[in-house]
PDB file of C-alpha atoms in Angstrom:
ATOM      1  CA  UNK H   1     122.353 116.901  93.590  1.00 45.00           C
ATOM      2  CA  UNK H   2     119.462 118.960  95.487  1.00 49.00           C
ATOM      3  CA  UNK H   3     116.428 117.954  96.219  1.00 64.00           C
ATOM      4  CA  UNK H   4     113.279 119.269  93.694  1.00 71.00           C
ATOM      5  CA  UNK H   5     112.117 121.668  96.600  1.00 76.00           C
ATOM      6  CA  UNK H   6     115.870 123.302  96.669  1.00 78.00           C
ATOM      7  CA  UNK H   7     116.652 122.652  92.988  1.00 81.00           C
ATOM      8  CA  UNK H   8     116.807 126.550  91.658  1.00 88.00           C
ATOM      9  CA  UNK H   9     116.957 127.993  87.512  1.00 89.00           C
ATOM     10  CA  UNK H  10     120.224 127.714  87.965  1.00 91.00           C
ATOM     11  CA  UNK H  11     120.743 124.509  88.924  1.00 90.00           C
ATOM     12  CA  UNK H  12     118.513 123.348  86.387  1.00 89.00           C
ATOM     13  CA  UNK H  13     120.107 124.789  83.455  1.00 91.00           C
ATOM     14  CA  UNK H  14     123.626 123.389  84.575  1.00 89.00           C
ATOM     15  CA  UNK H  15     122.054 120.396  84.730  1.00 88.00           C
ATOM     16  CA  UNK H  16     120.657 120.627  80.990  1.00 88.00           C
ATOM     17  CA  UNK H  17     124.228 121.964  79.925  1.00 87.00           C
ATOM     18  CA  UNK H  18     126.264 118.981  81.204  1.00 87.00           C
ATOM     19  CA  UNK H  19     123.664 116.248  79.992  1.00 87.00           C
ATOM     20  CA  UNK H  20     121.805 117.506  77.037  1.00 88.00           C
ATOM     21  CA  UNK H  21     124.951 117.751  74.947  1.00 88.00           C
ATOM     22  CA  UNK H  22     125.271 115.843  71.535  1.00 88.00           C
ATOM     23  CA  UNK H  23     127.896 112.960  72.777  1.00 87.00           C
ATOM     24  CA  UNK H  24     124.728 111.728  75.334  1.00 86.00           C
ATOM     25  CA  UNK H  25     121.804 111.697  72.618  1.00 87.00           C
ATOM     26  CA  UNK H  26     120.280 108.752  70.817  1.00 87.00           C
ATOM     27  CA  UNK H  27     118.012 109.717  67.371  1.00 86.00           C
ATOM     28  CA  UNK H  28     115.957 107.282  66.200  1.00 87.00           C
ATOM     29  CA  UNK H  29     113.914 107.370  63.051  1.00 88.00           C
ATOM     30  CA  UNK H  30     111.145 105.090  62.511  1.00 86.00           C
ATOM     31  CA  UNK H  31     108.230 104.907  59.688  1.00 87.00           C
ATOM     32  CA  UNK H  32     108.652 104.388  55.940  1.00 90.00           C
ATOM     33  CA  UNK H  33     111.948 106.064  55.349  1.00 87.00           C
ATOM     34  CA  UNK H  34     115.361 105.744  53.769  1.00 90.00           C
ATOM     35  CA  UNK H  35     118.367 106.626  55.468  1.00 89.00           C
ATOM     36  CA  UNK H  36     119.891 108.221  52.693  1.00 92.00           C
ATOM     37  CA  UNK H  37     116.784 110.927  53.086  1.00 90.00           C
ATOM     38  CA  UNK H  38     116.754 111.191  56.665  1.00 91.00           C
ATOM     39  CA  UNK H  39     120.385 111.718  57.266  1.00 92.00           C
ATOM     40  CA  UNK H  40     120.412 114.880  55.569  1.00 93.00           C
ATOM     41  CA  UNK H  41     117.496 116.411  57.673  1.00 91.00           C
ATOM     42  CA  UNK H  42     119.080 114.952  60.898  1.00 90.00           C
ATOM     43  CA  UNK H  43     122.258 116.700  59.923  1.00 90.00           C
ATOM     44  CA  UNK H  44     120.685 119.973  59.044  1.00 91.00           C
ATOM     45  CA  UNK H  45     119.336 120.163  62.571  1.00 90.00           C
ATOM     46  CA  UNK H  46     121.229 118.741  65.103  1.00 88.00           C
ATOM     47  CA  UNK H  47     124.692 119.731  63.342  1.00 88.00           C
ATOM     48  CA  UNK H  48     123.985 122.883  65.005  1.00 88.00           C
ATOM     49  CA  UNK H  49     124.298 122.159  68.473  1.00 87.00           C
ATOM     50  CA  UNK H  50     127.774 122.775  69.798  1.00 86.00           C
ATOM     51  CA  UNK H  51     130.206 119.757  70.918  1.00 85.00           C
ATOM     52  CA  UNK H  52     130.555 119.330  74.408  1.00 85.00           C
ATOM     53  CA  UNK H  53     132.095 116.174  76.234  1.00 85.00           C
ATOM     54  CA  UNK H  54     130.708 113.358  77.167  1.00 85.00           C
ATOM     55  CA  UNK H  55     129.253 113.548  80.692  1.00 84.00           C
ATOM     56  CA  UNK H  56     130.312 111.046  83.300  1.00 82.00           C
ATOM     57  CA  UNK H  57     127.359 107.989  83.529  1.00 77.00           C
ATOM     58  CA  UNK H  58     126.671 108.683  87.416  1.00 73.00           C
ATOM     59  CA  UNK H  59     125.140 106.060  89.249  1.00 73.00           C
ATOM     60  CA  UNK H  60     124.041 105.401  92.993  1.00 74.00           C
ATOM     61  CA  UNK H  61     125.265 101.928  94.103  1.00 77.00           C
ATOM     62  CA  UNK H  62     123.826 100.824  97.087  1.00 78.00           C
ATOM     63  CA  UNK H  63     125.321  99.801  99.863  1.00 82.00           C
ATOM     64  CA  UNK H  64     125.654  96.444 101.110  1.00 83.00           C
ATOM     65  CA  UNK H  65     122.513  95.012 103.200  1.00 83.00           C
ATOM     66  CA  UNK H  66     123.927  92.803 105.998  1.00 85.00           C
ATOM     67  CA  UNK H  67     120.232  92.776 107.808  1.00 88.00           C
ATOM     68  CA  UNK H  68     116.553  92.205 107.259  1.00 89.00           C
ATOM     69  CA  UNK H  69     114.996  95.883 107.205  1.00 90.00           C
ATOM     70  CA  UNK H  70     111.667  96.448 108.010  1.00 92.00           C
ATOM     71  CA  UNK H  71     109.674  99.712 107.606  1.00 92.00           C
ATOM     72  CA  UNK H  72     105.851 100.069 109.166  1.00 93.00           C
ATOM     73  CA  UNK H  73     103.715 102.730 107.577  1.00 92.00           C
ATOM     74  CA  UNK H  74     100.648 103.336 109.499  1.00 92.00           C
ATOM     75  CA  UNK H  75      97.566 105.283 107.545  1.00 90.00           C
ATOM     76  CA  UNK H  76      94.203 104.992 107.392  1.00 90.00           C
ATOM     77  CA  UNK H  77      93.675 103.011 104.133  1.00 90.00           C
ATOM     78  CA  UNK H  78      93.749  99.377 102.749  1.00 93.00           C
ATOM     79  CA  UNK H  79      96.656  97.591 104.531  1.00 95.00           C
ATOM     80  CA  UNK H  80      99.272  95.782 102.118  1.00 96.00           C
ATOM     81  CA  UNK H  81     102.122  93.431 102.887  1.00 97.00           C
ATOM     82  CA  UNK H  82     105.722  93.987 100.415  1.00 96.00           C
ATOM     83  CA  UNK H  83     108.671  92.632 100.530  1.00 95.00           C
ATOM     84  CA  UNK H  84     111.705  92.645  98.224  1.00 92.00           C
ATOM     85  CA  UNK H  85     115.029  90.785  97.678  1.00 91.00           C
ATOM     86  CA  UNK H  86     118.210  92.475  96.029  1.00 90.00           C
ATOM     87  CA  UNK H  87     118.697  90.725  92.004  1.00 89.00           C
ATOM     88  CA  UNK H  88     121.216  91.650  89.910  1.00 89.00           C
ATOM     89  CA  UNK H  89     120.651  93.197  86.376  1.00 89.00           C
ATOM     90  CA  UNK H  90     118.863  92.373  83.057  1.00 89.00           C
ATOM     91  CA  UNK H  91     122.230  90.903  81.874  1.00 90.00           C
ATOM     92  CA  UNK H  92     122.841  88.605  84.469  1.00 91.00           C
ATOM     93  CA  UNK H  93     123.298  84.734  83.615  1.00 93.00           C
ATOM     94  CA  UNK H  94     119.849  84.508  86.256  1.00 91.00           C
ATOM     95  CA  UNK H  95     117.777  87.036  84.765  1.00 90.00           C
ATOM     96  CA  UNK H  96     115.597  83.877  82.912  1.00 89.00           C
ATOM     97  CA  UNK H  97     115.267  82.172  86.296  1.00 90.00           C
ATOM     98  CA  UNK H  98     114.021  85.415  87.832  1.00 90.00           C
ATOM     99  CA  UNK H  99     111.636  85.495  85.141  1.00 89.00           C
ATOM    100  CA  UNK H 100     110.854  81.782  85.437  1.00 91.00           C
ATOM    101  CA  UNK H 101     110.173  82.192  89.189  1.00 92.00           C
ATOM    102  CA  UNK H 102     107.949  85.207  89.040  1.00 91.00           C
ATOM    103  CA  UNK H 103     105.411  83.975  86.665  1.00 91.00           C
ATOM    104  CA  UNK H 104     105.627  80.740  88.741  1.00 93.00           C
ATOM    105  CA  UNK H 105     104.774  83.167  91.693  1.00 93.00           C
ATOM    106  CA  UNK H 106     102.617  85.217  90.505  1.00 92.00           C
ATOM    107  CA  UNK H 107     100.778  84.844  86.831  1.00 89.00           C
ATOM    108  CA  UNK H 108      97.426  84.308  86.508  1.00 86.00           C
ATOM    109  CA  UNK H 109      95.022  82.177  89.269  1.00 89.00           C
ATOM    110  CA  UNK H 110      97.007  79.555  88.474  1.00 88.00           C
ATOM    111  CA  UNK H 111     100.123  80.678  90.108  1.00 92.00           C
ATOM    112  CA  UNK H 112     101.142  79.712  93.531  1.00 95.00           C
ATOM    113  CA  UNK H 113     100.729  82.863  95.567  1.00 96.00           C
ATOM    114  CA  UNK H 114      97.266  83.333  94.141  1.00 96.00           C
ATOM    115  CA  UNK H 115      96.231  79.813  95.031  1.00 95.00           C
ATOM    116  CA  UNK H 116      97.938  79.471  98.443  1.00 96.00           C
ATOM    117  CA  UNK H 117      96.469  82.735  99.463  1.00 97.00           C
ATOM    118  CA  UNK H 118      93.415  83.718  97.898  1.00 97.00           C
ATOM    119  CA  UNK H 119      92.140  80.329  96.678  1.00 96.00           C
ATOM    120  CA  UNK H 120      92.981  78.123 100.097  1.00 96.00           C
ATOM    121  CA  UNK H 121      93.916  79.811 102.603  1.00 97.00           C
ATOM    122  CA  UNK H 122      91.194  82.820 101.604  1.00 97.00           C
ATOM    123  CA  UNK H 123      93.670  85.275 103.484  1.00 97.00           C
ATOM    124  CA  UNK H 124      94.096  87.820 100.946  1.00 97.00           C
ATOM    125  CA  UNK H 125      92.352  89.140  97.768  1.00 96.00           C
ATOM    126  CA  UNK H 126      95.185  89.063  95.820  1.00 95.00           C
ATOM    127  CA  UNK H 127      99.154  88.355  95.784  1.00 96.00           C
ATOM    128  CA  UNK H 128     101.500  88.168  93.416  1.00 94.00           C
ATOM    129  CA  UNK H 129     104.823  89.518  92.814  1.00 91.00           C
ATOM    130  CA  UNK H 130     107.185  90.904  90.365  1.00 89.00           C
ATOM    131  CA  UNK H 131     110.850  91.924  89.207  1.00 86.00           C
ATOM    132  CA  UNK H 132     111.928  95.183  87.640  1.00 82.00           C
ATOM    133  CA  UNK H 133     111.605  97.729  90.092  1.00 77.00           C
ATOM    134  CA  UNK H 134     112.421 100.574  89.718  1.00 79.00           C
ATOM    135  CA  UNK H 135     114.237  99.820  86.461  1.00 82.00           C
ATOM    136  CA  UNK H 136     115.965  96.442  85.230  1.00 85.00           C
ATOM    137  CA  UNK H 137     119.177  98.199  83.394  1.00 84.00           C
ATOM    138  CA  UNK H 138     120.722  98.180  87.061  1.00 85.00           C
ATOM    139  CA  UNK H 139     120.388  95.762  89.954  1.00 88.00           C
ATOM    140  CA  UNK H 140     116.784  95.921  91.461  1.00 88.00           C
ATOM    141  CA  UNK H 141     114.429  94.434  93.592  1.00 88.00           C
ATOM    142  CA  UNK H 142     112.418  91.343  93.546  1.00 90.00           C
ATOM    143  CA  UNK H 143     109.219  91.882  95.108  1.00 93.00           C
ATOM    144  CA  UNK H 144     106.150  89.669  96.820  1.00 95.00           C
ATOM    145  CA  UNK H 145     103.044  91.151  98.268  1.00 96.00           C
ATOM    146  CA  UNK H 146      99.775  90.513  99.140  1.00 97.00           C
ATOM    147  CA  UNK H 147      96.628  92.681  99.907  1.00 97.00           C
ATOM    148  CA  UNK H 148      95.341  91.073 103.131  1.00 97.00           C
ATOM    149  CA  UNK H 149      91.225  90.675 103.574  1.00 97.00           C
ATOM    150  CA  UNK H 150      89.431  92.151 106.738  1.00 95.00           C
ATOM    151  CA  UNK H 151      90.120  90.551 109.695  1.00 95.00           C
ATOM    152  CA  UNK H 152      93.542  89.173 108.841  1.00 97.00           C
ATOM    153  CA  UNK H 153      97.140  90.691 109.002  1.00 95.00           C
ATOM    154  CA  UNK H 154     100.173  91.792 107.122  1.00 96.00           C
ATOM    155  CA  UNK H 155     102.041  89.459 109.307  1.00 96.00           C
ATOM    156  CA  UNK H 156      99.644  86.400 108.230  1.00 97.00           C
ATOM    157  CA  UNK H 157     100.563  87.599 104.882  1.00 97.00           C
ATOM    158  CA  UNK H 158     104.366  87.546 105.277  1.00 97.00           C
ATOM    159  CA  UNK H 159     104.121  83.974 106.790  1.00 97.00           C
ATOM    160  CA  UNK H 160     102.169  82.582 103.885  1.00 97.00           C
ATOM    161  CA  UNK H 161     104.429  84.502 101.481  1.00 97.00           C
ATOM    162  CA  UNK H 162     107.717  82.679 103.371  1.00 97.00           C
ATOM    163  CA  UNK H 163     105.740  79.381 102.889  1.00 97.00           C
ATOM    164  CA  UNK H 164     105.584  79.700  99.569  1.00 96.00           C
ATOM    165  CA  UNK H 165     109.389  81.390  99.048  1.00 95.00           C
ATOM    166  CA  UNK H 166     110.893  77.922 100.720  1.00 96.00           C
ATOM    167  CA  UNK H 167     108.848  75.898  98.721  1.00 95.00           C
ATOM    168  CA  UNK H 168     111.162  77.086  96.035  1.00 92.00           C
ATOM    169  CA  UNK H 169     114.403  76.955  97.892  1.00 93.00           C
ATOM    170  CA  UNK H 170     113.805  73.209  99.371  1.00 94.00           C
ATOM    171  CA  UNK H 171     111.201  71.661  96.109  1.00 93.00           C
ATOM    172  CA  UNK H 172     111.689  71.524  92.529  1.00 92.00           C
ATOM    173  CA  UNK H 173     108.652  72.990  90.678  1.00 90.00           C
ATOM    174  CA  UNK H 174     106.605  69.988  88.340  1.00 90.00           C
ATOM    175  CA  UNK H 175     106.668  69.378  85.146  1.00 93.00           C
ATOM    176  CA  UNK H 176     103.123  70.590  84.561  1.00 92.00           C
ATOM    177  CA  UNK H 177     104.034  73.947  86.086  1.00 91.00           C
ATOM    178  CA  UNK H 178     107.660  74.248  83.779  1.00 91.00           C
ATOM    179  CA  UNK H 179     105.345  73.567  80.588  1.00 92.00           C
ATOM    180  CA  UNK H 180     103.310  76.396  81.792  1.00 91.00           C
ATOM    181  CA  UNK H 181     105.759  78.647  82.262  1.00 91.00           C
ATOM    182  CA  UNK H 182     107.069  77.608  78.928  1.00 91.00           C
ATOM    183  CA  UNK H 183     104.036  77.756  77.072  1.00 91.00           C
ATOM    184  CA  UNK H 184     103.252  81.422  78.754  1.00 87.00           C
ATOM    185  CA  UNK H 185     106.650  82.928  77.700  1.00 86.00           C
ATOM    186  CA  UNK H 186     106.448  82.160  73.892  1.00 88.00           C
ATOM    187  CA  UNK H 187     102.801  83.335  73.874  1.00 86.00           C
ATOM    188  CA  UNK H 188     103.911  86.422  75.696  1.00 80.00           C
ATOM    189  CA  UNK H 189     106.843  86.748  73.161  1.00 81.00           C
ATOM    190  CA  UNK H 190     104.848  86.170  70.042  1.00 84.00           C
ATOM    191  CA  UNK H 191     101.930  88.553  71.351  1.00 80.00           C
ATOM    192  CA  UNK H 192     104.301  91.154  72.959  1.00 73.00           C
ATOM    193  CA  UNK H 193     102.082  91.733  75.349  1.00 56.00           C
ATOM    194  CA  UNK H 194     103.778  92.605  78.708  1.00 53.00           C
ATOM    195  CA  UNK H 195     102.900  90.638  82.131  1.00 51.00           C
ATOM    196  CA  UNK H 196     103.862  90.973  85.798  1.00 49.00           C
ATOM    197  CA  UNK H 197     107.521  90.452  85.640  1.00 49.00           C
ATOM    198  CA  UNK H 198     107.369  93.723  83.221  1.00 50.00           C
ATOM    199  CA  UNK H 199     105.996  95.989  86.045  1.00 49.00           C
ATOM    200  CA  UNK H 200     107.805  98.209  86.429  1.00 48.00           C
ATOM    201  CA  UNK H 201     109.849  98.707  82.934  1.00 46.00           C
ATOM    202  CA  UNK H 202     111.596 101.542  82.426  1.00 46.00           C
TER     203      UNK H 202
END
């Protein structure tokens, strides 16, 4: 598919014609209502759109990463320090440890990027990190970062980062640091309030 700058009417509308097509909707109903009230309103509507078939699902699979990559964007402007690790989907068997490991990363001042970096070291003004990005129905990325203070450098940032990311690999977290986690997640759950791991959600 074109790019937005080449993407004409025409393209647009074939677009809308192949994918806005009854077999690829979802219509939910939510409030105070009966479905024996809705459905006939539902029907009156969208029985009117003509049956087309299903579009293919289309999706862009990467391909495999056999090497570090790094990319260097120079502007004037606050300097930050990201990197990100392949993860597989939402549905994986790991998705809890993901989850697990990102609020032990990155939630709150308590959380080990925060304190190793801001806190001690006093390198950055913040770090943290998160999972979900761009979207978690497909494998994503797993992300650390850090916003470096003045006088120190993205590279000081990425070394105190891979301090931290071995500590993981090599150490087995405490038990005062699982309870956290624990106790974080069923507040989270209960309150439905979103936190870092969430960002982005699509």
């Amino acid at each position: 598919m074109a790019d937005l700058n080449s993407f004409s009417a025409t393209d647009a509308l074939k677009f809308f014609d192949k994918y806005y097509v009854p077999s690829n909707m979802v219509v939910a109903v939510a409030g105070d209502v009966k479905a024996s009230q809705a459905m006939p309103i539902l029907e009156k509507y969208f029985s009117r759109l003509p049956a087309r078939p299903q579009p293919d699902e289309t999706t862009t699979t990467e391909p495999p990463q056999n090497a570090e990559r790094k990319v260097v964007l120079r502007d004037r402007s606050q300097p930050l320090y990201l990197e990100g690790y392949h993860r597989p989907d939402y549905r994986s068997k790991d998705d809890a440890v993901f989850d697990a490991i990102t609020d032990l990363m990155s939630e709150g001042r308590t959380s080990r990027l925060y304190r190793a970096l801001v806190r001690d070291k006093k390198i950055a003004s913040f770090s943290a990190g998160f999972s979900g990005m761009p979207g978690t129905k497909y494998p994503h990325l797993f992300a650390f970062y850090a916003v470096p203070l003045p006088g120190h450098s993205t590279q000081e940032m990425a070394d105190a980062i891979h301090v931290e990311i071995d500590k993981i690999k090599k150490e087995d977290i405490t038990d005062d640091e699982l309870k956290m986690i624990k106790t974080r997640s069923k507040a989270n759950l209960i309150r439905g309030w979103p936190t870092t791991r969430d960002w982005p959600r699509n």
